[in-house]
């Protein structure tokens, strides 16, 4: 009996994804668009955080669009549209992550001359998206204080494969039994001294600082 | 360019998993063990809920063991052991779910004559575990109120593929902006009138009722 866990992800699939990711990246940068892949667990507040970041960037005159990646449905897409953010919905069907090919098609549907910044919200998952870069400038991972203080230790790969990590819903710490210092410590250890960003999409805390670290002049 | 999302999961992998799941199930029932696969999102409180359920069952004289499935590390395993529950740690490496083959090997390491009930905590993920039954009597999915009220709508597959669904951390509703009624409604609609179970692993609310629905005489 072969080991099932070793089959799933074939090397040429990953290589093909990486090739398409490079094509996507050239296409976006060619149009002067800065792009961010927002990965992270389900319910970590990715959508709300993107809305907050988009609002800050819009205030500074930047034109922001979003791609909402979900297995099914269009809940996040609807939230983006309600917040006035031009958005596209991408359903993955049964897959637990977006991939560069899905984004290639999504980019074909957007008029890239209309935007300066593109947020891509990946499927809520701390495992699958790590291996599939989409071709964005930056990859961000979002977790929340509601998920317990062992998230970094449990899922090192996605924290290693991303450029920046955010601990969201910090406003809920007073009512939760969660050791934020452990999360910060685990992340700093894994990333050799880098800082875990702390935000609240609800109150706006930490959002501007995070955008600055992402290279935006806000 | 072929569609990447269509490659990943090959039919024979799923069929082989199903065959092994049947073997696991025969093995467990042959020893008189009742088994429950606890799936659900990251940080939904699966570990804490299993500990609570184990405590209730232990009070009634049942001998409970647990298998902790995680991508890496042994955080959940350690919690089970600290709570006095005999446990086994299974790491999936890069995979986002347990599979029947991993459980086959785990069962080889347990003295099945020592237990009446086995909880298997799957990797925290609302997408991947759905396609991979492990051979347990029941499959339970756990979400929490912190994840927003669109979870059922976003991830119908896992709710369709499980026997019972639990909405955990109900104690946090007063401090969250979450529409519990929407979750109940979406679930009842998806499952043709079935009830979404409501629990708090923290206060113990709903735990005994859930065990009763799972067929335990508690």
CSV table of N, CA and C in Angstrom, one decimal, chain A residues 33-117:
chain,number,residue,atom,x,y,z
A,33,UNK,N,0.7,47.7,-11.0
A,33,UNK,CA,-0.2,47.3,-9.9
A,33,UNK,C,0.6,46.5,-8.8
A,34,UNK,N,0.4,47.0,-7.6
A,34,UNK,CA,1.0,46.3,-6.4
A,34,UNK,C,0.0,45.3,-5.9
A,35,UNK,N,0.4,44.1,-5.7
A,35,UNK,CA,-0.5,43.0,-5.4
A,35,UNK,C,-0.2,42.3,-4.1
A,36,UNK,N,-1.2,41.9,-3.4
A,36,UNK,CA,-1.0,41.2,-2.1
A,36,UNK,C,-1.9,40.0,-2.0
A,37,UNK,N,-1.3,38.8,-1.8
A,37,UNK,CA,-2.1,37.6,-1.5
A,37,UNK,C,-2.3,37.5,0.0
A,38,UNK,N,-3.6,37.5,0.4
A,38,UNK,CA,-3.9,37.5,1.8
A,38,UNK,C,-4.4,36.0,2.1
A,39,UNK,N,-3.5,35.3,2.8
A,39,UNK,CA,-3.8,33.9,3.2
A,39,UNK,C,-4.2,33.9,4.6
A,40,UNK,N,-4.6,32.8,5.1
A,40,UNK,CA,-4.9,32.7,6.6
A,40,UNK,C,-6.1,31.8,6.9
A,41,UNK,N,-6.3,31.6,8.2
A,41,UNK,CA,-7.3,30.6,8.6
A,41,UNK,C,-8.7,31.2,8.3
A,42,UNK,N,-9.6,30.3,8.3
A,42,UNK,CA,-11.0,30.6,8.2
A,42,UNK,C,-11.5,31.5,9.4
A,43,UNK,N,-12.2,32.5,9.1
A,43,UNK,CA,-12.7,33.4,10.2
A,43,UNK,C,-11.7,34.2,10.9
A,44,UNK,N,-10.5,34.3,10.3
A,44,UNK,CA,-9.4,35.1,11.0
A,44,UNK,C,-9.7,36.6,10.7
A,45,UNK,N,-10.6,36.9,9.8
A,45,UNK,CA,-10.9,38.3,9.6
A,45,UNK,C,-10.2,38.9,8.3
A,46,UNK,N,-9.9,38.0,7.4
A,46,UNK,CA,-9.2,38.4,6.2
A,46,UNK,C,-10.0,39.5,5.4
A,47,UNK,N,-11.2,39.2,5.2
A,47,UNK,CA,-12.1,40.1,4.4
A,47,UNK,C,-12.2,41.5,5.1
A,48,UNK,N,-12.5,41.5,6.4
A,48,UNK,CA,-12.6,42.8,7.1
A,48,UNK,C,-11.3,43.5,7.1
A,49,UNK,N,-10.2,42.8,7.2
A,49,UNK,CA,-8.9,43.5,7.2
A,49,UNK,C,-8.6,44.1,5.8
A,50,UNK,N,-8.9,43.4,4.8
A,50,UNK,CA,-8.7,43.9,3.4
A,50,UNK,C,-9.5,45.2,3.2
A,51,UNK,N,-10.8,45.1,3.7
A,51,UNK,CA,-11.7,46.3,3.6
A,51,UNK,C,-11.0,47.5,4.3
A,52,UNK,N,-10.5,47.3,5.5
A,52,UNK,CA,-9.9,48.4,6.3
A,52,UNK,C,-8.6,48.9,5.5
A,53,UNK,N,-7.8,48.0,5.0
A,53,UNK,CA,-6.6,48.4,4.3
A,53,UNK,C,-7.0,49.2,3.0
A,54,UNK,N,-8.0,48.7,2.3
A,54,UNK,CA,-8.5,49.3,1.1
A,54,UNK,C,-8.9,50.8,1.4
A,55,UNK,N,-9.6,50.9,2.5
A,55,UNK,CA,-10.1,52.2,2.9
A,55,UNK,C,-9.0,53.2,3.2
A,56,UNK,N,-7.9,52.7,3.9
A,56,UNK,CA,-6.8,53.6,4.1
A,56,UNK,C,-6.1,54.0,2.8
A,57,UNK,N,-6.0,53.0,1.9
A,57,UNK,CA,-5.3,53.3,0.6
A,57,UNK,C,-6.1,54.2,-0.2
A,58,UNK,N,-7.4,54.0,-0.2
A,58,UNK,CA,-8.3,54.8,-1.0
A,58,UNK,C,-8.2,56.3,-0.6
A,59,UNK,N,-8.2,56.5,0.8
A,59,UNK,CA,-8.0,57.8,1.3
A,59,UNK,C,-6.8,58.5,0.7
A,60,UNK,N,-5.7,57.8,0.4
A,60,UNK,CA,-4.5,58.3,-0.1
A,60,UNK,C,-4.5,58.4,-1.7
A,61,UNK,N,-5.7,58.1,-2.2
A,61,UNK,CA,-5.9,58.3,-3.7
A,61,UNK,C,-5.5,57.1,-4.5
A,62,UNK,N,-5.3,55.9,-3.8
A,62,UNK,CA,-5.0,54.7,-4.6
A,62,UNK,C,-6.3,54.0,-5.0
A,63,UNK,N,-6.3,53.4,-6.1
A,63,UNK,CA,-7.5,52.7,-6.6
A,63,UNK,C,-7.3,51.2,-6.3
A,64,UNK,N,-8.2,50.7,-5.5
A,64,UNK,CA,-8.0,49.3,-5.0
A,64,UNK,C,-9.0,48.3,-5.6
A,65,UNK,N,-8.6,47.2,-6.0
A,65,UNK,CA,-9.5,46.1,-6.4
A,65,UNK,C,-9.2,44.9,-5.5
A,66,UNK,N,-10.2,43.9,-5.5
A,66,UNK,CA,-10.0,42.7,-4.8
A,66,UNK,C,-10.5,41.5,-5.5
A,67,UNK,N,-9.8,40.4,-5.3
A,67,UNK,CA,-10.3,39.1,-5.9
A,67,UNK,C,-10.7,38.3,-4.6
A,68,UNK,N,-11.9,37.8,-4.6
A,68,UNK,CA,-12.3,37.0,-3.4
A,68,UNK,C,-12.3,35.5,-3.8
A,69,UNK,N,-11.4,34.8,-3.1
A,69,UNK,CA,-11.3,33.3,-3.4
A,69,UNK,C,-12.0,32.5,-2.3
A,70,UNK,N,-13.0,31.7,-2.8
A,70,UNK,CA,-13.7,30.9,-1.8
A,70,UNK,C,-14.0,29.5,-2.5
A,71,UNK,N,-14.2,28.5,-1.7
A,71,UNK,CA,-14.5,27.2,-2.3
A,71,UNK,C,-15.8,27.3,-3.0
A,72,UNK,N,-16.8,27.9,-2.4
A,72,UNK,CA,-18.1,28.1,-3.0
A,72,UNK,C,-18.7,29.4,-2.5
A,73,UNK,N,-19.8,29.8,-3.2
A,73,UNK,CA,-20.5,31.0,-2.7
A,73,UNK,C,-19.8,32.3,-3.0
A,74,UNK,N,-20.4,33.4,-2.5
A,74,UNK,CA,-19.8,34.7,-2.8
A,74,UNK,C,-19.9,35.7,-1.6
A,75,UNK,N,-19.8,35.1,-0.4
A,75,UNK,CA,-20.0,35.9,0.8
A,75,UNK,C,-18.9,37.0,0.9
A,76,UNK,N,-17.7,36.7,0.7
A,76,UNK,CA,-16.6,37.7,0.8
A,76,UNK,C,-16.7,38.7,-0.4
A,77,UNK,N,-17.0,38.2,-1.5
A,77,UNK,CA,-17.2,39.1,-2.7
A,77,UNK,C,-18.3,40.1,-2.4
A,78,UNK,N,-19.4,39.7,-1.9
A,78,UNK,CA,-20.5,40.6,-1.5
A,78,UNK,C,-20.0,41.6,-0.5
A,79,UNK,N,-19.2,41.2,0.4
A,79,UNK,CA,-18.7,42.2,1.4
A,79,UNK,C,-17.9,43.3,0.8
A,80,UNK,N,-17.0,42.8,-0.1
A,80,UNK,CA,-16.1,43.8,-0.9
A,80,UNK,C,-17.0,44.8,-1.7
A,81,UNK,N,-18.0,44.2,-2.4
A,81,UNK,CA,-18.8,45.1,-3.2
A,81,UNK,C,-19.6,46.1,-2.3
A,82,UNK,N,-20.1,45.6,-1.2
A,82,UNK,CA,-20.8,46.5,-0.3
A,82,UNK,C,-20.0,47.6,0.2
A,83,UNK,N,-18.7,47.3,0.4
A,83,UNK,CA,-17.7,48.3,0.9
A,83,UNK,C,-17.2,49.2,-0.2
A,84,UNK,N,-17.8,49.0,-1.4
A,84,UNK,CA,-17.4,49.9,-2.6
A,84,UNK,C,-16.1,49.5,-3.2
A,85,UNK,N,-15.6,48.3,-3.0
A,85,UNK,CA,-14.4,47.8,-3.6
A,85,UNK,C,-14.7,47.0,-4.9
A,86,UNK,N,-14.3,47.4,-6.0
A,86,UNK,CA,-14.5,46.6,-7.2
A,86,UNK,C,-13.9,45.2,-7.0
A,87,UNK,N,-14.7,44.2,-7.2
A,87,UNK,CA,-14.2,42.8,-6.8
A,87,UNK,C,-14.6,41.8,-7.8
A,88,UNK,N,-13.9,40.7,-7.8
A,88,UNK,CA,-14.2,39.6,-8.6
A,88,UNK,C,-14.3,38.3,-7.7
A,89,UNK,N,-15.2,37.4,-8.0
A,89,UNK,CA,-15.4,36.2,-7.2
A,89,UNK,C,-14.8,35.0,-7.9
A,90,UNK,N,-13.9,34.3,-7.2
A,90,UNK,CA,-13.3,33.1,-7.8
A,90,UNK,C,-13.6,31.9,-6.9
A,91,UNK,N,-14.4,30.9,-7.4
A,91,UNK,CA,-14.7,29.7,-6.6
A,91,UNK,C,-13.7,28.6,-7.0
A,92,UNK,N,-13.2,27.9,-6.0
A,92,UNK,CA,-12.3,26.8,-6.3
A,92,UNK,C,-12.9,25.5,-6.4
A,93,UNK,N,-14.2,25.4,-6.2
A,93,UNK,CA,-14.9,24.1,-6.3
A,93,UNK,C,-14.6,23.2,-5.1
A,94,UNK,N,-13.6,22.3,-5.2
A,94,UNK,CA,-13.3,21.5,-4.1
A,94,UNK,C,-11.9,21.8,-3.5
A,95,UNK,N,-11.2,22.6,-4.2
A,95,UNK,CA,-9.8,22.9,-3.8
A,95,UNK,C,-9.7,23.8,-2.6
A,96,UNK,N,-8.7,23.6,-1.8
A,96,UNK,CA,-8.5,24.4,-0.6
A,96,UNK,C,-7.6,25.6,-0.7
A,97,UNK,N,-7.3,26.0,-2.0
A,97,UNK,CA,-6.5,27.1,-2.2
A,97,UNK,C,-6.7,27.7,-3.6
A,98,UNK,N,-6.4,28.9,-3.8
A,98,UNK,CA,-6.3,29.5,-5.2
A,98,UNK,C,-5.1,29.0,-5.8
A,99,UNK,N,-4.9,29.1,-7.1
A,99,UNK,CA,-3.7,28.8,-7.8
A,99,UNK,C,-3.4,29.8,-8.9
A,100,UNK,N,-2.2,29.8,-9.4
A,100,UNK,CA,-1.9,30.8,-10.4
A,100,UNK,C,-2.7,30.8,-11.6
A,101,UNK,N,-3.2,29.6,-12.0
A,101,UNK,CA,-4.0,29.5,-13.2
A,101,UNK,C,-5.3,30.1,-13.0
A,102,UNK,N,-6.0,29.9,-11.8
A,102,UNK,CA,-7.2,30.6,-11.6
A,102,UNK,C,-7.1,32.1,-11.6
A,103,UNK,N,-5.9,32.6,-11.1
A,103,UNK,CA,-5.7,34.0,-11.0
A,103,UNK,C,-5.4,34.6,-12.4
A,104,UNK,N,-4.7,33.8,-13.2
A,104,UNK,CA,-4.5,34.1,-14.6
A,104,UNK,C,-5.8,34.5,-15.3
A,105,UNK,N,-6.8,33.6,-15.1
A,105,UNK,CA,-8.1,33.8,-15.7
A,105,UNK,C,-8.8,35.0,-15.1
A,106,UNK,N,-8.7,35.2,-13.8
A,106,UNK,CA,-9.3,36.3,-13.1
A,106,UNK,C,-8.7,37.6,-13.7
A,107,UNK,N,-7.4,37.7,-13.9
A,107,UNK,CA,-6.8,38.9,-14.4
A,107,UNK,C,-7.3,39.2,-15.8
A,108,UNK,N,-7.6,38.2,-16.5
A,108,UNK,CA,-8.2,38.5,-17.9
A,108,UNK,C,-9.5,39.2,-17.8
A,109,UNK,N,-10.2,39.1,-16.7
A,109,UNK,CA,-11.5,39.7,-16.6
A,109,UNK,C,-11.5,41.1,-16.0
A,110,UNK,N,-10.3,41.5,-15.5
A,110,UNK,CA,-10.2,42.8,-14.9
A,110,UNK,C,-9.5,43.8,-15.9
A,111,UNK,N,-10.0,45.0,-15.9
A,111,UNK,CA,-9.3,46.1,-16.6
A,111,UNK,C,-8.2,46.6,-15.8
A,112,UNK,N,-7.0,46.1,-16.0
A,112,UNK,CA,-5.9,46.4,-15.1
A,112,UNK,C,-5.4,47.8,-15.1
A,113,UNK,N,-5.9,48.6,-16.1
A,113,UNK,CA,-5.5,50.0,-16.2
A,113,UNK,C,-6.2,50.8,-15.2
A,114,UNK,N,-7.2,50.2,-14.5
A,114,UNK,CA,-8.1,51.0,-13.6
A,114,UNK,C,-7.6,50.9,-12.2
A,115,UNK,N,-6.6,50.1,-11.9
A,115,UNK,CA,-6.3,49.9,-10.4
A,115,UNK,C,-4.8,50.1,-10.1
A,116,UNK,N,-4.5,50.4,-8.9
A,116,UNK,CA,-3.1,50.6,-8.4
A,116,UNK,C,-2.7,49.4,-7.5
A,117,UNK,N,-3.7,48.9,-6.8
A,117,UNK,CA,-3.5,47.9,-5.8
A,117,UNK,C,-4.5,46.8,-5.9
